[in-house]
Amino acid sequence: MPLPPGVLRRKELRRQRRSERLRLLWRSLVFSAVSAGLGYLLLRQGWTLREPAQVEVMGSAVVSRDQVITAAGLRFPQPLMALQPREVASDLMGALPVEQVKVSRLMLPPRLRVELKDREAVARAERRTDRGPEMGFVDGLGNWMSIRQHMGVHSQGDLSLLVVGWNARHRAVLARVLKEREVLGPGLREIRFEPDGSLWLSTTQLGQVRLGPPDARLPRRLEVVAHLSRTLPASMKGAPPQLIDLSDPEQPELSLGTRGGSAAPPRPPKPSPSQARPAQTGTQ
């Protein structure tokens, strides 16, 4: 028996919808394939470093473009998107006399931008080696600089400060002390790391200052040094040999050897709640 007109119409509409879905799916697949192919060609061939002139080096007075290209291991032509800025920056930090590196990929026109900050020697330094003491310099981040490396970088100030006993594990602590150099008062002459890790300062005003182990209480100890530099009576300043022990920053001890006794320096200010001393884990 012939089907009713309504049933035939519904079947025809379903067939048309299936055909339309198949056409849309086919179009999507073709469009995706074409887009992927064009994108691949653009990434591999369009955004490409073809010559050294496409490497921009900014901010350094001592590092040239050729040095950057050699240190980063760039070869031309070089697909721009194949370069990872963090990896390139890490390679440059390890090979060049710089403090900071920032690497950016720019698309229009394709180029690689490298922003550098030159290292600056801020103090003379001495470290212990198997062959005996070695002289050099340190930058503001506490990094070691050999005399040869120092010949190609800038120096900040008169380099009167001496760092004794430099060690790679002390970099962060040294950087903190160097950052606080101005507030510690005038006349900071020496920063010394003993073999056991104890930190000492030598100043023209306060003499020898023992800061103890460079632990979590170091910021508080540096705060007390700055306070004593401002408030210690003039009659007690510069009286050699003088020793201030800040192993416990809340109870500093001062000794005047030539006067045969000891004196209590001005009490340091109480730390703010954010600077409250942490609980001690052992004795010093």
CSV table of C-alpha atoms in Angstrom, one decimal:
chain,number,residue,atom,x,y,z
A,1,MET,CA,0.0,0.0,0.0
A,2,PRO,CA,1.3,3.5,-0.8
A,3,LEU,CA,2.6,5.4,2.3
A,4,PRO,CA,0.6,8.5,3.4
A,5,PRO,CA,2.0,11.8,2.1
A,6,GLY,CA,3.0,12.9,5.6
A,7,VAL,CA,5.2,9.9,6.2
A,8,LEU,CA,7.0,10.3,2.8
A,9,ARG,CA,7.6,14.0,3.6
A,10,ARG,CA,9.2,13.2,7.0
A,11,LYS,CA,11.4,10.5,5.4
A,12,GLU,CA,12.6,13.0,2.8
A,13,LEU,CA,13.3,15.7,5.5
A,14,ARG,CA,15.4,13.2,7.5
A,15,ARG,CA,17.3,12.2,4.3
A,16,GLN,CA,18.0,15.9,3.6
A,17,ARG,CA,19.2,16.5,7.2
A,18,ARG,CA,21.6,13.6,7.0
A,19,SER,CA,23.0,14.8,3.7
A,20,GLU,CA,23.5,18.3,5.1
A,21,ARG,CA,25.3,17.0,8.2
A,22,LEU,CA,27.6,15.0,6.0
A,23,ARG,CA,28.4,18.0,3.9
A,24,LEU,CA,29.1,20.1,7.0
A,25,LEU,CA,31.4,17.4,8.4
A,26,TRP,CA,33.2,17.1,5.1
A,27,ARG,CA,33.7,20.9,4.9
A,28,SER,CA,35.0,21.0,8.5
A,29,LEU,CA,37.5,18.3,7.8
A,30,VAL,CA,38.7,20.0,4.7
A,31,PHE,CA,38.9,23.4,6.4
A,32,SER,CA,40.8,21.9,9.4
A,33,ALA,CA,43.3,20.1,7.2
A,34,VAL,CA,44.0,23.2,5.1
A,35,SER,CA,44.3,25.3,8.3
A,36,ALA,CA,46.7,22.9,9.9
A,37,GLY,CA,48.8,22.7,6.7
A,38,LEU,CA,49.0,26.5,6.3
A,39,GLY,CA,49.8,26.8,10.0
A,40,TYR,CA,52.6,24.3,9.8
A,41,LEU,CA,54.1,26.0,6.8
A,42,LEU,CA,53.8,29.4,8.5
A,43,LEU,CA,55.4,28.2,11.6
A,44,ARG,CA,58.2,26.3,9.9
A,45,GLN,CA,58.8,28.6,6.9
A,46,GLY,CA,57.1,31.9,7.5
A,47,TRP,CA,58.4,32.8,11.1
A,48,THR,CA,62.0,32.0,10.5
A,49,LEU,CA,65.2,33.7,11.5
A,50,ARG,CA,67.2,33.8,8.3
A,51,GLU,CA,70.0,36.1,9.2
A,52,PRO,CA,71.8,37.5,12.3
A,53,ALA,CA,70.2,40.9,11.8
A,54,GLN,CA,66.9,39.4,13.0
A,55,VAL,CA,68.5,39.0,16.5
A,56,GLU,CA,68.1,42.2,18.5
A,57,VAL,CA,70.4,42.7,21.5
A,58,MET,CA,69.5,45.6,23.9
A,59,GLY,CA,70.8,47.0,27.1
A,60,SER,CA,74.4,45.8,27.1
A,61,ALA,CA,77.5,47.8,26.5
A,62,VAL,CA,79.9,44.9,26.5
A,63,VAL,CA,78.0,42.0,24.9
A,64,SER,CA,77.7,42.0,21.1
A,65,ARG,CA,75.1,40.3,18.8
A,66,ASP,CA,77.7,37.7,17.7
A,67,GLN,CA,78.4,36.8,21.3
A,68,VAL,CA,74.7,36.3,21.9
A,69,ILE,CA,74.3,34.1,18.8
A,70,THR,CA,77.3,32.0,19.7
A,71,ALA,CA,76.2,31.6,23.4
A,72,ALA,CA,72.6,30.6,22.4
A,73,GLY,CA,73.8,28.2,19.7
A,74,LEU,CA,71.7,29.8,17.0
A,75,ARG,CA,71.9,28.5,13.4
A,76,PHE,CA,70.4,30.1,10.4
A,77,PRO,CA,67.8,29.6,9.1
A,78,GLN,CA,66.2,29.0,12.5
A,79,PRO,CA,62.4,28.4,13.0
A,80,LEU,CA,61.4,31.1,15.4
A,81,MET,CA,58.7,29.0,17.2
A,82,ALA,CA,61.2,26.2,17.8
A,83,LEU,CA,63.1,28.5,20.2
A,84,GLN,CA,62.1,28.4,23.8
A,85,PRO,CA,62.8,31.8,25.5
A,86,ARG,CA,63.5,30.3,28.9
A,87,GLU,CA,66.0,27.9,27.6
A,88,VAL,CA,67.7,30.6,25.5
A,89,ALA,CA,67.8,32.9,28.5
A,90,SER,CA,69.3,30.1,30.7
A,91,ASP,CA,72.0,29.4,28.1
A,92,LEU,CA,72.9,33.2,27.9
A,93,MET,CA,73.0,33.6,31.7
A,94,GLY,CA,75.5,30.8,32.0
A,95,ALA,CA,77.8,32.0,29.2
A,96,LEU,CA,77.7,35.8,29.3
A,97,PRO,CA,78.8,38.3,32.0
A,98,VAL,CA,75.3,39.6,32.6
A,99,GLU,CA,73.0,39.8,35.6
A,100,GLN,CA,69.7,39.5,33.9
A,101,VAL,CA,68.4,38.2,30.6
A,102,LYS,CA,65.0,38.5,29.0
A,103,VAL,CA,64.3,36.8,25.6
A,104,SER,CA,61.2,37.5,23.5
A,105,ARG,CA,59.9,36.2,20.2
A,106,LEU,CA,58.4,38.8,17.9
A,107,MET,CA,56.3,37.8,15.0
A,108,LEU,CA,55.9,40.8,12.7
A,109,PRO,CA,58.5,41.0,11.4
A,110,PRO,CA,60.0,37.8,12.7
A,111,ARG,CA,62.9,38.5,15.1
A,112,LEU,CA,64.3,37.5,18.4
A,113,ARG,CA,64.8,40.2,21.0
A,114,VAL,CA,67.3,39.7,23.8
A,115,GLU,CA,67.4,42.3,26.6
A,116,LEU,CA,70.5,42.2,28.8
A,117,LYS,CA,71.7,43.8,32.0
A,118,ASP,CA,75.4,43.9,32.4
A,119,ARG,CA,77.0,42.6,35.6
A,120,GLU,CA,78.6,45.2,37.8
A,121,ALA,CA,81.4,44.5,40.2
A,122,VAL,CA,80.4,45.9,43.6
A,123,ALA,CA,83.2,44.5,45.9
A,124,ARG,CA,86.5,42.7,45.8
A,125,ALA,CA,86.4,39.1,46.9
A,126,GLU,CA,88.5,36.2,48.0
A,127,ARG,CA,87.7,32.5,48.0
A,128,ARG,CA,89.5,29.4,49.1
A,129,THR,CA,90.6,26.9,46.5
A,130,ASP,CA,92.8,23.8,46.4
A,131,ARG,CA,95.6,26.0,45.2
A,132,GLY,CA,95.2,28.5,47.9
A,133,PRO,CA,93.3,31.9,48.2
A,134,GLU,CA,92.0,33.3,44.9
A,135,MET,CA,91.2,37.0,44.4
A,136,GLY,CA,88.3,38.2,42.3
A,137,PHE,CA,85.1,40.3,42.5
A,138,VAL,CA,81.4,39.8,43.2
A,139,ASP,CA,78.4,41.5,41.6
A,140,GLY,CA,75.2,42.7,43.3
A,141,LEU,CA,73.7,39.2,43.2
A,142,GLY,CA,76.7,37.7,45.0
A,143,ASN,CA,78.0,35.9,41.9
A,144,TRP,CA,81.8,35.3,41.6
A,145,MET,CA,83.7,37.2,38.9
A,146,SER,CA,87.3,36.3,38.1
A,147,ILE,CA,89.8,39.1,37.4
A,148,ARG,CA,89.6,38.3,33.7
A,149,GLN,CA,85.8,38.6,33.7
A,150,HIS,CA,86.1,41.8,35.6
A,151,MET,CA,88.2,43.4,32.8
A,152,GLY,CA,85.1,43.5,30.6
A,153,VAL,CA,82.5,44.8,33.0
A,154,HIS,CA,81.6,47.9,34.8
A,155,SER,CA,82.5,48.6,38.4
A,156,GLN,CA,80.2,50.3,40.9
A,157,GLY,CA,81.8,52.6,43.4
A,158,ASP,CA,85.4,52.4,44.6
A,159,LEU,CA,85.4,48.6,45.4
A,160,SER,CA,86.7,49.3,48.9
A,161,LEU,CA,84.5,46.5,50.3
A,162,LEU,CA,86.1,43.0,50.6
A,163,VAL,CA,84.3,39.7,50.8
A,164,VAL,CA,86.3,37.0,52.4
A,165,GLY,CA,85.5,33.3,52.2
A,166,TRP,CA,83.2,33.5,49.2
A,167,ASN,CA,81.4,30.2,48.5
A,168,ALA,CA,78.6,29.4,46.0
A,169,ARG,CA,76.2,28.4,48.8
A,170,HIS,CA,76.6,31.9,50.3
A,171,ARG,CA,75.3,33.7,47.3
A,172,ALA,CA,71.8,34.4,48.5
A,173,VAL,CA,73.1,35.6,51.9
A,174,LEU,CA,75.8,37.8,50.4
A,175,ALA,CA,73.2,39.4,48.0
A,176,ARG,CA,71.0,40.2,51.0
A,177,VAL,CA,73.9,41.9,52.9
A,178,LEU,CA,75.0,43.8,49.8
A,179,LYS,CA,71.4,45.0,49.3
A,180,GLU,CA,71.4,46.4,52.8
A,181,ARG,CA,74.8,48.0,52.5
A,182,GLU,CA,73.6,51.5,52.5
A,183,VAL,CA,71.4,51.2,55.6
A,184,LEU,CA,74.1,49.4,57.6
A,185,GLY,CA,75.9,52.7,58.0
A,186,PRO,CA,79.1,54.1,56.6
A,187,GLY,CA,82.4,52.3,56.8
A,188,LEU,CA,81.5,48.7,55.9
A,189,ARG,CA,84.9,47.4,55.0
A,190,GLU,CA,84.6,43.6,55.1
A,191,ILE,CA,82.1,40.7,54.9
A,192,ARG,CA,83.6,37.5,56.1
A,193,PHE,CA,82.3,33.9,55.9
A,194,GLU,CA,84.1,31.6,58.3
A,195,PRO,CA,84.6,27.9,57.3
A,196,ASP,CA,81.9,26.9,59.8
A,197,GLY,CA,79.5,29.3,58.0
A,198,SER,CA,79.4,32.1,60.6
A,199,LEU,CA,79.0,35.5,59.1
A,200,TRP,CA,81.1,38.5,60.3
A,201,LEU,CA,81.1,42.2,59.3
A,202,SER,CA,83.9,44.7,59.8
A,203,THR,CA,83.0,48.4,59.9
A,204,THR,CA,85.0,51.5,60.8
A,205,GLN,CA,82.3,52.6,63.3
A,206,LEU,CA,81.3,49.3,65.0
A,207,GLY,CA,84.5,47.3,64.6
A,208,GLN,CA,84.0,43.5,64.3
A,209,VAL,CA,80.3,42.4,64.3
A,210,ARG,CA,79.5,38.7,64.6
A,211,LEU,CA,76.2,37.9,63.0
A,212,GLY,CA,76.3,34.2,63.6
A,213,PRO,CA,74.9,31.6,61.2
A,214,PRO,CA,73.1,33.0,58.1
A,215,ASP,CA,69.7,31.6,59.1
A,216,ALA,CA,66.2,33.0,59.1
A,217,ARG,CA,67.2,35.6,61.7
A,218,LEU,CA,69.6,37.3,59.5
A,219,PRO,CA,67.2,40.1,58.5
A,220,ARG,CA,66.7,40.9,62.2
A,221,ARG,CA,70.4,40.9,62.8
A,222,LEU,CA,71.0,43.3,59.9
A,223,GLU,CA,68.3,45.6,61.3
A,224,VAL,CA,70.1,45.6,64.7
A,225,VAL,CA,73.4,46.5,63.0
A,226,ALA,CA,71.8,49.5,61.3
A,227,HIS,CA,70.2,50.6,64.6
A,228,LEU,CA,73.5,50.4,66.5
A,229,SER,CA,75.3,52.3,63.7
A,230,ARG,CA,72.8,55.1,64.3
A,231,THR,CA,72.5,55.1,68.1
A,232,LEU,CA,75.8,53.8,69.5
A,233,PRO,CA,77.5,56.7,71.5
A,234,ALA,CA,80.3,58.4,69.7
A,235,SER,CA,82.7,57.5,72.5
A,236,MET,CA,82.2,53.8,71.9
A,237,LYS,CA,82.5,54.0,68.1
A,238,GLY,CA,85.8,53.1,66.5
A,239,ALA,CA,87.4,52.0,69.8
A,240,PRO,CA,89.6,49.0,68.7
A,241,PRO,CA,89.6,46.2,69.3
A,242,GLN,CA,85.8,46.2,69.5
A,243,LEU,CA,83.5,43.2,69.1
A,244,ILE,CA,79.7,43.1,68.9
A,245,ASP,CA,78.1,39.8,69.1
A,246,LEU,CA,74.6,39.6,67.5
A,247,SER,CA,74.1,35.8,67.7
A,248,ASP,CA,71.0,36.7,69.7
A,249,PRO,CA,69.8,39.9,68.0
A,250,GLU,CA,67.5,40.8,70.9
A,251,GLN,CA,70.5,40.8,73.4
A,252,PRO,CA,73.5,42.2,71.6
A,253,GLU,CA,76.8,42.0,73.5
A,254,LEU,CA,79.6,44.6,73.0
A,255,SER,CA,83.2,44.1,74.2
A,256,LEU,CA,85.9,46.8,74.2
A,257,GLY,CA,89.2,44.9,74.6
A,258,THR,CA,91.5,47.9,75.2
A,259,ARG,CA,89.3,49.1,78.0
A,260,GLY,CA,89.2,45.8,79.7
A,261,GLY,CA,85.5,45.2,79.9
A,262,SER,CA,82.3,45.1,78.1
A,263,ALA,CA,79.4,47.4,77.8
A,264,ALA,CA,75.7,46.9,76.9
A,265,PRO,CA,74.9,48.7,73.6
A,266,PRO,CA,71.6,50.5,73.2
A,267,ARG,CA,68.7,48.1,73.1
A,268,PRO,CA,67.5,47.3,69.6
A,269,PRO,CA,64.0,48.3,68.7
A,270,LYS,CA,61.3,45.6,69.1
A,271,PRO,CA,60.6,43.8,65.8
A,272,SER,CA,57.3,44.5,64.2
A,273,PRO,CA,54.8,41.6,64.1
A,274,SER,CA,55.8,40.7,60.6
A,275,GLN,CA,59.5,40.6,61.7
A,276,ALA,CA,58.9,38.5,64.8
A,277,ARG,CA,61.8,36.2,65.5
A,278,PRO,CA,61.1,32.6,64.6
A,279,ALA,CA,61.4,29.9,67.3
A,280,GLN,CA,65.0,28.6,67.7
A,281,THR,CA,65.6,25.1,66.6
A,282,GLY,CA,68.9,24.7,68.5
A,283,THR,CA,71.6,26.5,70.5
A,284,GLN,CA,74.3,28.7,69.0
